[in-house]
PDB file of N, CA and C in Angstrom:
ATOM      1  N   MET M 429      88.075  71.421  -2.892  1.00  0.00           N
ATOM      2  CA  MET M 429      86.743  70.371  -1.844  1.00  0.00           C
ATOM      3  C   MET M 429      86.525  71.020  -0.064  1.00  0.00           C
ATOM      4  N   CYS M 430      85.373  70.453  -0.119  1.00  0.00           N
ATOM      5  CA  CYS M 430      85.036  70.453   1.247  1.00  0.00           C
ATOM      6  C   CYS M 430      86.354  69.641   2.344  1.00  0.00           C
ATOM      7  N   GLN M 431      86.677  69.625   3.159  1.00  0.00           N
ATOM      8  CA  GLN M 431      87.716  69.281   4.253  1.00  0.00           C
ATOM      9  C   GLN M 431      87.373  68.046   5.259  1.00  0.00           C
ATOM     10  N   THR M 432      85.576  68.355   5.709  1.00  0.00           N
ATOM     11  CA  THR M 432      84.988  69.046   7.044  1.00  0.00           C
ATOM     12  C   THR M 432      83.401  68.886   6.842  1.00  0.00           C
ATOM     13  N   VAL M 433      82.567  68.316   7.137  1.00  0.00           N
ATOM     14  CA  VAL M 433      81.402  67.779   7.252  1.00  0.00           C
ATOM     15  C   VAL M 433      80.631  67.304   8.625  1.00  0.00           C
ATOM     16  N   VAL M 434      80.312  68.449   9.551  1.00  0.00           N
ATOM     17  CA  VAL M 434      79.522  68.083   9.979  1.00  0.00           C
ATOM     18  C   VAL M 434      78.248  67.198  10.478  1.00  0.00           C
ATOM     19  N   HIS M 435      77.480  66.641  10.492  1.00  0.00           N
ATOM     20  CA  HIS M 435      76.511  66.399  10.219  1.00  0.00           C
ATOM     21  C   HIS M 435      75.778  66.897  12.021  1.00  0.00           C
ATOM     22  N   GLU M 436      74.668  68.433  12.106  1.00  0.00           N
ATOM     23  CA  GLU M 436      74.437  69.061  13.974  1.00  0.00           C
ATOM     24  C   GLU M 436      73.941  68.510  14.081  1.00  0.00           C
ATOM     25  N   SER M 437      72.335  67.723  13.901  1.00  0.00           N
ATOM     26  CA  SER M 437      71.743  67.036  14.460  1.00  0.00           C
ATOM     27  C   SER M 437      72.006  65.676  14.619  1.00  0.00           C
ATOM     28  N   THR M 438      73.558  64.503  14.435  1.00  0.00           N
ATOM     29  CA  THR M 438      73.363  64.070  15.187  1.00  0.00           C
ATOM     30  C   THR M 438      74.665  64.080  15.879  1.00  0.00           C
ATOM     31  N   GLY M 439      75.909  64.798  15.575  1.00  0.00           N
ATOM     32  CA  GLY M 439      76.651  65.456  16.438  1.00  0.00           C
ATOM     33  C   GLY M 439      77.832  64.845  15.708  1.00  0.00           C
ATOM     34  N   VAL M 440      77.910  63.925  14.318  1.00  0.00           N
ATOM     35  CA  VAL M 440      78.574  62.941  13.853  1.00  0.00           C
ATOM     36  C   VAL M 440      79.825  64.007  13.186  1.00  0.00           C
ATOM     37  N   VAL M 441      80.642  63.605  12.715  1.00  0.00           N
ATOM     38  CA  VAL M 441      81.964  64.194  12.174  1.00  0.00           C
ATOM     39  C   VAL M 441      83.089  63.886  10.687  1.00  0.00           C
ATOM     40  N   TYR M 442      82.420  64.072   9.653  1.00  0.00           N
ATOM     41  CA  TYR M 442      82.767  62.955   8.566  1.00  0.00           C
ATOM     42  C   TYR M 442      84.493  64.013   7.745  1.00  0.00           C
ATOM     43  N   LEU M 443      85.103  63.629   8.331  1.00  0.00           N
ATOM     44  CA  LEU M 443      86.959  64.281   7.339  1.00  0.00           C
ATOM     45  C   LEU M 443      86.615  63.624   6.112  1.00  0.00           C
ATOM     46  N   ALA M 444      87.377  64.573   4.848  1.00  0.00           N
ATOM     47  CA  ALA M 444      87.861  63.832   3.642  1.00  0.00           C
ATOM     48  C   ALA M 444      88.808  63.165   3.938  1.00  0.00           C
ATOM     49  N   GLY M 445      89.370  62.763   2.855  1.00  0.00           N
ATOM     50  CA  GLY M 445      90.148  61.412   2.521  1.00  0.00           C
ATOM     51  C   GLY M 445      91.739  62.707   3.090  1.00  0.00           C
ATOM     52  N   GLN M 446      92.659  62.688   3.316  1.00  0.00           N
ATOM     53  CA  GLN M 446      94.137  62.874   4.390  1.00  0.00           C
ATOM     54  C   GLN M 446      95.402  62.467   3.982  1.00  0.00           C
ATOM     55  N   VAL M 447      96.035  63.476   3.061  1.00  0.00           N
ATOM     56  CA  VAL M 447      97.008  63.191   1.834  1.00  0.00           C
ATOM     57  C   VAL M 447      98.229  63.958   2.766  1.00  0.00           C
ATOM     58  N   PRO M 448      99.063  62.856   2.741  1.00  0.00           N
ATOM     59  CA  PRO M 448     101.262  64.504   2.599  1.00  0.00           C
ATOM     60  C   PRO M 448     101.026  65.678   2.222  1.00  0.00           C
ATOM     61  N   ASP M 449     101.690  66.447   2.685  1.00  0.00           N
ATOM     62  CA  ASP M 449     101.857  67.624   2.010  1.00  0.00           C
ATOM     63  C   ASP M 449     102.928  67.458   1.216  1.00  0.00           C
ATOM     64  N   ASP M 450     103.932  66.374   1.816  1.00  0.00           N
ATOM     65  CA  ASP M 450     105.160  66.537   1.866  1.00  0.00           C
ATOM     66  C   ASP M 450     105.752  65.331   1.385  1.00  0.00           C
ATOM     67  N   TYR M 451     105.517  64.911   0.022  1.00  0.00           N
ATOM     68  CA  TYR M 451     105.452  63.723  -0.436  1.00  0.00           C
ATOM     69  C   TYR M 451     106.705  63.004  -0.667  1.00  0.00           C
ATOM     70  N   SER M 452     107.814  63.479  -0.368  1.00  0.00           N
ATOM     71  CA  SER M 452     109.765  63.134  -0.155  1.00  0.00           C
ATOM     72  C   SER M 452     109.751  62.113   1.214  1.00  0.00           C
ATOM     73  N   LEU M 453     108.930  61.705   2.162  1.00  0.00           N
ATOM     74  CA  LEU M 453     108.786  61.764   3.445  1.00  0.00           C
ATOM     75  C   LEU M 453     107.717  59.583   2.869  1.00  0.00           C
ATOM     76  N   ASP M 454     108.729  59.431   4.118  1.00  0.00           N
ATOM     77  CA  ASP M 454     109.063  57.293   4.091  1.00  0.00           C
ATOM     78  C   ASP M 454     107.644  57.293   4.377  1.00  0.00           C
ATOM     79  N   ALA M 455     107.125  56.632   4.297  1.00  0.00           N
ATOM     80  CA  ALA M 455     105.709  55.891   4.645  1.00  0.00           C
ATOM     81  C   ALA M 455     105.387  56.372   6.219  1.00  0.00           C
ATOM     82  N   LYS M 456     105.805  56.413   7.381  1.00  0.00           N
ATOM     83  CA  LYS M 456     106.210  56.716   9.082  1.00  0.00           C
ATOM     84  C   LYS M 456     105.782  58.184   8.618  1.00  0.00           C
ATOM     85  N   GLY M 457     107.214  59.124   7.763  1.00  0.00           N
ATOM     86  CA  GLY M 457     106.579  59.812   8.346  1.00  0.00           C
ATOM     87  C   GLY M 457     105.411  60.926   7.147  1.00  0.00           C
ATOM     88  N   GLN M 458     105.083  60.633   6.382  1.00  0.00           N
ATOM     89  CA  GLN M 458     103.325  60.459   5.807  1.00  0.00           C
ATOM     90  C   GLN M 458     102.439  59.870   7.040  1.00  0.00           C
ATOM     91  N   THR M 459     102.190  58.883   7.479  1.00  0.00           N
ATOM     92  CA  THR M 459     101.671  58.898   8.459  1.00  0.00           C
ATOM     93  C   THR M 459     101.456  59.974   9.225  1.00  0.00           C
ATOM     94  N   LYS M 460     102.576  60.314  10.101  1.00  0.00           N
ATOM     95  CA  LYS M 460     103.003  61.664  10.573  1.00  0.00           C
ATOM     96  C   LYS M 460     101.445  62.957  10.620  1.00  0.00           C
ATOM     97  N   GLU M 461     102.000  63.484   9.284  1.00  0.00           N
ATOM     98  CA  GLU M 461     101.850  63.187   8.811  1.00  0.00           C
ATOM     99  C   GLU M 461     100.598  64.208   8.961  1.00  0.00           C
ATOM    100  N   VAL M 462      99.948  63.158   8.076  1.00  0.00           N
ATOM    101  CA  VAL M 462      98.340  62.971   7.407  1.00  0.00           C
ATOM    102  C   VAL M 462      97.580  62.860   9.201  1.00  0.00           C
ATOM    103  N   LEU M 463      98.136  62.061  10.308  1.00  0.00           N
ATOM    104  CA  LEU M 463      97.551  62.424  11.291  1.00  0.00           C
ATOM    105  C   LEU M 463      97.299  63.182  12.186  1.00  0.00           C
ATOM    106  N   SER M 464      98.071  63.731  12.027  1.00  0.00           N
ATOM    107  CA  SER M 464      98.456  65.723  12.487  1.00  0.00           C
ATOM    108  C   SER M 464      97.237  66.597  12.269  1.00  0.00           C
ATOM    109  N   LYS M 465      97.341  66.412  10.494  1.00  0.00           N
ATOM    110  CA  LYS M 465      96.290  66.777   9.706  1.00  0.00           C
ATOM    111  C   LYS M 465      94.851  66.546   9.969  1.00  0.00           C
ATOM    112  N   ILE M 466      94.990  65.067  10.660  1.00  0.00           N
ATOM    113  CA  ILE M 466      93.538  65.317  11.592  1.00  0.00           C
ATOM    114  C   ILE M 466      93.424  65.658  12.877  1.00  0.00           C
ATOM    115  N   ASP M 467      94.268  65.874  13.323  1.00  0.00           N
ATOM    116  CA  ASP M 467      93.512  66.427  14.590  1.00  0.00           C
ATOM    117  C   ASP M 467      93.360  67.865  14.015  1.00  0.00           C
ATOM    118  N   THR M 468      94.232  68.438  13.537  1.00  0.00           N
ATOM    119  CA  THR M 468      93.990  69.875  13.750  1.00  0.00           C
ATOM    120  C   THR M 468      92.373  69.791  12.967  1.00  0.00           C
ATOM    121  N   LEU M 469      92.081  69.653  11.811  1.00  0.00           N
ATOM    122  CA  LEU M 469      90.410  69.158  11.620  1.00  0.00           C
ATOM    123  C   LEU M 469      89.380  69.102  12.461  1.00  0.00           C
ATOM    124  N   LEU M 470      89.999  68.314  13.511  1.00  0.00           N
ATOM    125  CA  LEU M 470      89.144  67.710  14.408  1.00  0.00           C
ATOM    126  C   LEU M 470      88.861  68.619  15.125  1.00  0.00           C
ATOM    127  N   GLU M 471      90.182  69.147  15.584  1.00  0.00           N
ATOM    128  CA  GLU M 471      89.870  70.303  16.874  1.00  0.00           C
ATOM    129  C   GLU M 471      89.083  71.187  16.752  1.00  0.00           C
ATOM    130  N   GLU M 472      89.419  72.057  14.934  1.00  0.00           N
ATOM    131  CA  GLU M 472      88.489  72.852  13.933  1.00  0.00           C
ATOM    132  C   GLU M 472      86.831  72.521  14.545  1.00  0.00           C
ATOM    133  N   VAL M 473      86.195  71.460  15.290  1.00  0.00           N
ATOM    134  CA  VAL M 473      84.928  71.481  14.164  1.00  0.00           C
ATOM    135  C   VAL M 473      84.569  71.482  16.604  1.00  0.00           C
ATOM    136  N   GLY M 474      85.219  70.867  17.124  1.00  0.00           N
ATOM    137  CA  GLY M 474      85.025  70.602  18.389  1.00  0.00           C
ATOM    138  C   GLY M 474      85.143  68.448  18.717  1.00  0.00           C
ATOM    139  N   SER M 475      86.291  68.538  18.206  1.00  0.00           N
ATOM    140  CA  SER M 475      86.421  67.417  18.442  1.00  0.00           C
ATOM    141  C   SER M 475      87.833  66.567  18.355  1.00  0.00           C
ATOM    142  N   ASP M 476      87.579  65.523  18.703  1.00  0.00           N
ATOM    143  CA  ASP M 476      89.577  64.958  18.690  1.00  0.00           C
ATOM    144  C   ASP M 476      89.738  63.576  18.260  1.00  0.00           C
ATOM    145  N   LYS M 477      90.615  63.167  18.126  1.00  0.00           N
ATOM    146  CA  LYS M 477      90.939  61.500  17.769  1.00  0.00           C
ATOM    147  C   LYS M 477      90.550  60.343  19.641  1.00  0.00           C
ATOM    148  N   SER M 478      90.010  61.030  20.665  1.00  0.00           N
ATOM    149  CA  SER M 478      89.118  60.419  21.568  1.00  0.00           C
ATOM    150  C   SER M 478      87.287  60.064  20.889  1.00  0.00           C
ATOM    151  N   LYS M 479      87.482  60.431  20.107  1.00  0.00           N
ATOM    152  CA  LYS M 479      85.961  60.798  20.089  1.00  0.00           C
ATOM    153  C   LYS M 479      86.163  59.814  17.737  1.00  0.00           C
ATOM    154  N   LEU M 480      86.935  59.018  17.775  1.00  0.00           N
ATOM    155  CA  LEU M 480      86.865  58.495  16.578  1.00  0.00           C
ATOM    156  C   LEU M 480      85.449  57.519  16.304  1.00  0.00           C
ATOM    157  N   LEU M 481      85.058  57.253  15.479  1.00  0.00           N
ATOM    158  CA  LEU M 481      84.163  56.095  15.473  1.00  0.00           C
ATOM    159  C   LEU M 481      84.831  55.061  14.373  1.00  0.00           C
ATOM    160  N   SER M 482      84.799  56.016  13.189  1.00  0.00           N
ATOM    161  CA  SER M 482      85.425  54.929  12.322  1.00  0.00           C
ATOM    162  C   SER M 482      86.908  55.710  11.558  1.00  0.00           C
ATOM    163  N   ALA M 483      87.591  54.420  11.037  1.00  0.00           N
ATOM    164  CA  ALA M 483      88.990  54.952  10.019  1.00  0.00           C
ATOM    165  C   ALA M 483      88.940  54.320   9.081  1.00  0.00           C
ATOM    166  N   GLN M 484      88.961  54.700   7.698  1.00  0.00           N
ATOM    167  CA  GLN M 484      89.629  54.060   6.269  1.00  0.00           C
ATOM    168  C   GLN M 484      91.335  54.660   6.371  1.00  0.00           C
ATOM    169  N   VAL M 485      92.135  53.744   5.928  1.00  0.00           N
ATOM    170  CA  VAL M 485      93.543  53.512   5.688  1.00  0.00           C
ATOM    171  C   VAL M 485      94.339  53.171   4.287  1.00  0.00           C
ATOM    172  N   TRP M 486      94.263  54.246   3.320  1.00  0.00           N
ATOM    173  CA  TRP M 486      94.907  53.403   2.451  1.00  0.00           C
ATOM    174  C   TRP M 486      96.264  53.378   2.484  1.00  0.00           C
ATOM    175  N   VAL M 487      96.958  52.017   2.020  1.00  0.00           N
ATOM    176  CA  VAL M 487      98.810  52.527   2.072  1.00  0.00           C
ATOM    177  C   VAL M 487      98.591  52.162   0.180  1.00  0.00           C
ATOM    178  N   LYS M 488      99.504  52.574   0.197  1.00  0.00           N
ATOM    179  CA  LYS M 488      99.823  52.038  -1.996  1.00  0.00           C
ATOM    180  C   LYS M 488     100.897  50.843  -2.181  1.00  0.00           C
ATOM    181  N   THR M 489     100.828  50.798  -0.952  1.00  0.00           N
ATOM    182  CA  THR M 489     101.878  49.328  -0.484  1.00  0.00           C
ATOM    183  C   THR M 489     101.745  47.811   0.519  1.00  0.00           C
ATOM    184  N   MET M 490     101.756  46.812   0.582  1.00  0.00           N
ATOM    185  CA  MET M 490     101.148  46.302   1.884  1.00  0.00           C
ATOM    186  C   MET M 490     102.697  46.835   2.445  1.00  0.00           C
ATOM    187  N   ASP M 491     103.445  46.268   1.740  1.00  0.00           N
ATOM    188  CA  ASP M 491     104.729  46.247   2.496  1.00  0.00           C
ATOM    189  C   ASP M 491     105.126  48.082   3.031  1.00  0.00           C
ATOM    190  N   ASP M 492     104.511  48.645   2.738  1.00  0.00           N
ATOM    191  CA  ASP M 492     104.232  50.376   4.448  1.00  0.00           C
ATOM    192  C   ASP M 492     103.481  50.108   4.966  1.00  0.00           C
ATOM    193  N   PHE M 493     102.687  48.620   5.108  1.00  0.00           N
ATOM    194  CA  PHE M 493     101.528  48.894   6.012  1.00  0.00           C
ATOM    195  C   PHE M 493     102.343  47.997   7.776  1.00  0.00           C
ATOM    196  N   SER M 494     102.836  47.868   7.648  1.00  0.00           N
ATOM    197  CA  SER M 494     103.635  47.749   9.827  1.00  0.00           C
ATOM    198  C   SER M 494     104.019  48.928  10.076  1.00  0.00           C
ATOM    199  N   ALA M 495     104.874  49.830   9.529  1.00  0.00           N
ATOM    200  CA  ALA M 495     105.336  50.747   9.117  1.00  0.00           C
ATOM    201  C   ALA M 495     104.237  52.099   9.614  1.00  0.00           C
ATOM    202  N   VAL M 496     103.128  51.937   8.279  1.00  0.00           N
ATOM    203  CA  VAL M 496     102.404  53.458   8.611  1.00  0.00           C
ATOM    204  C   VAL M 496     101.348  52.258  10.649  1.00  0.00           C
ATOM    205  N   ASN M 497     100.826  51.956  10.519  1.00  0.00           N
ATOM    206  CA  ASN M 497     100.455  50.582  11.231  1.00  0.00           C
ATOM    207  C   ASN M 497     100.646  51.041  12.610  1.00  0.00           C
ATOM    208  N   GLU M 498     103.034  50.803  12.718  1.00  0.00           N
ATOM    209  CA  GLU M 498     103.071  52.353  13.854  1.00  0.00           C
ATOM    210  C   GLU M 498     102.840  52.744  14.171  1.00  0.00           C
ATOM    211  N   ILE M 499     103.137  53.775  13.618  1.00  0.00           N
ATOM    212  CA  ILE M 499     102.692  54.827  13.525  1.00  0.00           C
ATOM    213  C   ILE M 499     101.496  55.566  13.825  1.00  0.00           C
ATOM    214  N   TRP M 500      99.655  55.077  13.930  1.00  0.00           N
ATOM    215  CA  TRP M 500      99.104  54.762  13.730  1.00  0.00           C
ATOM    216  C   TRP M 500      98.420  54.563  15.162  1.00  0.00           C
ATOM    217  N   GLN M 501      99.652  52.862  15.566  1.00  0.00           N
ATOM    218  CA  GLN M 501      99.134  53.142  17.242  1.00  0.00           C
ATOM    219  C   GLN M 501     100.075  53.755  18.257  1.00  0.00           C
ATOM    220  N   GLY M 502     100.656  54.206  17.895  1.00  0.00           N
ATOM    221  CA  GLY M 502     101.247  54.844  18.553  1.00  0.00           C
ATOM    222  C   GLY M 502     100.101  56.658  18.657  1.00  0.00           C
ATOM    223  N   TRP M 503      99.592  57.188  17.605  1.00  0.00           N
ATOM    224  CA  TRP M 503      98.467  58.077  17.704  1.00  0.00           C
ATOM    225  C   TRP M 503      97.482  57.921  18.979  1.00  0.00           C
ATOM    226  N   VAL M 504      97.184  57.008  17.866  1.00  0.00           N
ATOM    227  CA  VAL M 504      94.998  56.796  18.457  1.00  0.00           C
ATOM    228  C   VAL M 504      94.729  56.580  19.671  1.00  0.00           C
ATOM    229  N   ASP M 505      94.093  57.197  19.684  1.00  0.00           N
ATOM    230  CA  ASP M 505      93.928  56.967  21.754  1.00  0.00           C
ATOM    231  C   ASP M 505      93.281  55.887  22.235  1.00  0.00           C
ATOM    232  N   PRO M 506      94.238  54.766  23.220  1.00  0.00           N
ATOM    233  CA  PRO M 506      94.172  53.677  23.090  1.00  0.00           C
ATOM    234  C   PRO M 506      92.986  52.903  24.236  1.00  0.00           C
ATOM    235  N   GLU M 507      92.110  54.026  24.776  1.00  0.00           N
ATOM    236  CA  GLU M 507      90.726  53.338  25.104  1.00  0.00           C
ATOM    237  C   GLU M 507      89.432  54.007  24.065  1.00  0.00           C
ATOM    238  N   ASN M 508      89.602  54.100  23.259  1.00  0.00           N
ATOM    239  CA  ASN M 508      89.032  54.315  22.206  1.00  0.00           C
ATOM    240  C   ASN M 508      89.065  54.025  20.846  1.00  0.00           C
ATOM    241  N   LYS M 509      89.600  53.400  20.985  1.00  0.00           N
ATOM    242  CA  LYS M 509      89.751  52.739  18.945  1.00  0.00           C
ATOM    243  C   LYS M 509      88.437  52.709  18.506  1.00  0.00           C
ATOM    244  N   PRO M 510      88.447  53.162  17.219  1.00  0.00           N
ATOM    245  CA  PRO M 510      87.643  53.066  15.935  1.00  0.00           C
ATOM    246  C   PRO M 510      87.877  51.902  15.272  1.00  0.00           C
ATOM    247  N   CYS M 511      87.115  51.604  14.843  1.00  0.00           N
ATOM    248  CA  CYS M 511      87.080  50.764  14.425  1.00  0.00           C
ATOM    249  C   CYS M 511      87.378  51.049  12.047  1.00  0.00           C
ATOM    250  N   ARG M 512      88.824  49.841  11.816  1.00  0.00           N
ATOM    251  CA  ARG M 512      89.296  50.125  11.467  1.00  0.00           C
ATOM    252  C   ARG M 512      88.954  49.507  10.236  1.00  0.00           C
ATOM    253  N   ALA M 513      89.802  49.997   8.116  1.00  0.00           N
ATOM    254  CA  ALA M 513      89.594  49.299   7.954  1.00  0.00           C
ATOM    255  C   ALA M 513      90.949  49.297   6.598  1.00  0.00           C
ATOM    256  N   ALA M 514      91.854  48.482   6.447  1.00  0.00           N
ATOM    257  CA  ALA M 514      93.049  49.566   5.704  1.00  0.00           C
ATOM    258  C   ALA M 514      93.125  49.040   4.442  1.00  0.00           C
ATOM    259  N   VAL M 515      93.424  48.774   3.626  1.00  0.00           N
ATOM    260  CA  VAL M 515      93.443  48.270   1.962  1.00  0.00           C
ATOM    261  C   VAL M 515      94.576  48.864   1.414  1.00  0.00           C
ATOM    262  N   GLU M 516      95.313  48.120   0.200  1.00  0.00           N
ATOM    263  CA  GLU M 516      95.951  48.578  -0.462  1.00  0.00           C
ATOM    264  C   GLU M 516      95.539  49.461  -1.392  1.00  0.00           C
ATOM    265  N   ALA M 517      96.004  50.273  -1.737  1.00  0.00           N
ATOM    266  CA  ALA M 517      95.026  50.864  -3.020  1.00  0.00           C
ATOM    267  C   ALA M 517      96.303  52.001  -4.148  1.00  0.00           C
ATOM    268  N   ASN M 518      95.319  52.534  -5.260  1.00  0.00           N
ATOM    269  CA  ASN M 518      96.461  52.731  -6.024  1.00  0.00           C
ATOM    270  C   ASN M 518      96.393  54.733  -5.967  1.00  0.00           C
ATOM    271  N   MET M 519      96.897  55.730  -5.548  1.00  0.00           N
ATOM    272  CA  MET M 519      96.518  56.905  -5.007  1.00  0.00           C
ATOM    273  C   MET M 519      96.675  57.237  -5.765  1.00  0.00           C
ATOM    274  N   ALA M 520      96.251  58.679  -6.423  1.00  0.00           N
ATOM    275  CA  ALA M 520      95.676  59.933  -7.169  1.00  0.00           C
ATOM    276  C   ALA M 520      97.205  61.266  -7.028  1.00  0.00           C
ATOM    277  N   HIS M 521      98.210  60.341  -6.627  1.00  0.00           N
ATOM    278  CA  HIS M 521      99.738  60.673  -6.967  1.00  0.00           C
ATOM    279  C   HIS M 521     100.684  59.624  -6.836  1.00  0.00           C
ATOM    280  N   PRO M 522     101.787  58.966  -7.871  1.00  0.00           N
ATOM    281  CA  PRO M 522     102.169  58.275  -7.679  1.00  0.00           C
ATOM    282  C   PRO M 522     103.374  59.006  -6.285  1.00  0.00           C
ATOM    283  N   ASP M 523     103.390  58.978  -5.338  1.00  0.00           N
ATOM    284  CA  ASP M 523     104.219  59.399  -4.202  1.00  0.00           C
ATOM    285  C   ASP M 523     103.645  59.396  -3.420  1.00  0.00           C
ATOM    286  N   ILE M 524     102.157  59.636  -2.990  1.00  0.00           N
ATOM    287  CA  ILE M 524     101.544  59.538  -2.331  1.00  0.00           C
ATOM    288  C   ILE M 524     101.565  58.560  -1.643  1.00  0.00           C
ATOM    289  N   LEU M 525     101.919  57.894  -0.315  1.00  0.00           N
ATOM    290  CA  LEU M 525     102.426  56.448   0.116  1.00  0.00           C
ATOM    291  C   LEU M 525     101.359  56.285   1.192  1.00  0.00           C
ATOM    292  N   VAL M 526     100.121  56.989   2.030  1.00  0.00           N
ATOM    293  CA  VAL M 526      98.899  57.121   2.798  1.00  0.00           C
ATOM    294  C   VAL M 526      98.066  57.766   2.456  1.00  0.00           C
ATOM    295  N   GLU M 527      96.616  57.885   2.566  1.00  0.00           N
ATOM    296  CA  GLU M 527      95.491  58.373   2.944  1.00  0.00           C
ATOM    297  C   GLU M 527      94.678  57.663   4.084  1.00  0.00           C
ATOM    298  N   VAL M 528      94.241  58.729   5.167  1.00  0.00           N
ATOM    299  CA  VAL M 528      93.414  58.184   6.009  1.00  0.00           C
ATOM    300  C   VAL M 528      92.246  59.328   5.822  1.00  0.00           C
ATOM    301  N   MET M 529      91.055  59.120   6.651  1.00  0.00           N
ATOM    302  CA  MET M 529      89.544  59.689   5.651  1.00  0.00           C
ATOM    303  C   MET M 529      89.102  58.360   6.834  1.00  0.00           C
ATOM    304  N   VAL M 530      88.509  59.711   8.367  1.00  0.00           N
ATOM    305  CA  VAL M 530      87.949  58.885   9.791  1.00  0.00           C
ATOM    306  C   VAL M 530      86.747  60.041   9.807  1.00  0.00           C
ATOM    307  N   THR M 531      86.125  59.274  10.727  1.00  0.00           N
ATOM    308  CA  THR M 531      84.256  60.116  11.305  1.00  0.00           C
ATOM    309  C   THR M 531      85.075  60.015  12.497  1.00  0.00           C
ATOM    310  N   ALA M 532      83.468  60.750  13.010  1.00  0.00           N
ATOM    311  CA  ALA M 532      84.451  61.104  14.328  1.00  0.00           C
ATOM    312  C   ALA M 532      82.973  61.420  15.217  1.00  0.00           C
ATOM    313  N   SER M 533      83.080  61.649  16.449  1.00  0.00           N
ATOM    314  CA  SER M 533      81.428  62.591  16.514  1.00  0.00           C
ATOM    315  C   SER M 533      82.227  63.830  17.500  1.00  0.00           C
ATOM    316  N   LYS M 534      80.672  64.789  17.876  1.00  0.00           N
ATOM    317  CA  LYS M 534      81.726  65.394  18.079  1.00  0.00           C
ATOM    318  C   LYS M 534      81.801  66.313  19.906  1.00  0.00           C
TER     319      LYS M 534
END
């Protein structure tokens, strides 16, 4: 599956939903891992988190929302916060606690 698509004429970067590699981590650990993956993917196409336009966050249970949000707030560029939606959702694997998908500019 493609993880990143860049629309060259507009400079918009689309990332696939990112999930953790280590499903044994708690919600904070999984969120840190997912955001690190996003940093890497954005860097590969010449972008970074300061250029985020929007984010979609899925959590397995809203009981983990505050933990996920705490890590998100520490990671996101405070001068360039994207539009964001966060919802509870069934995940593709029962041990995935969080998934994040972002759109950014180049």
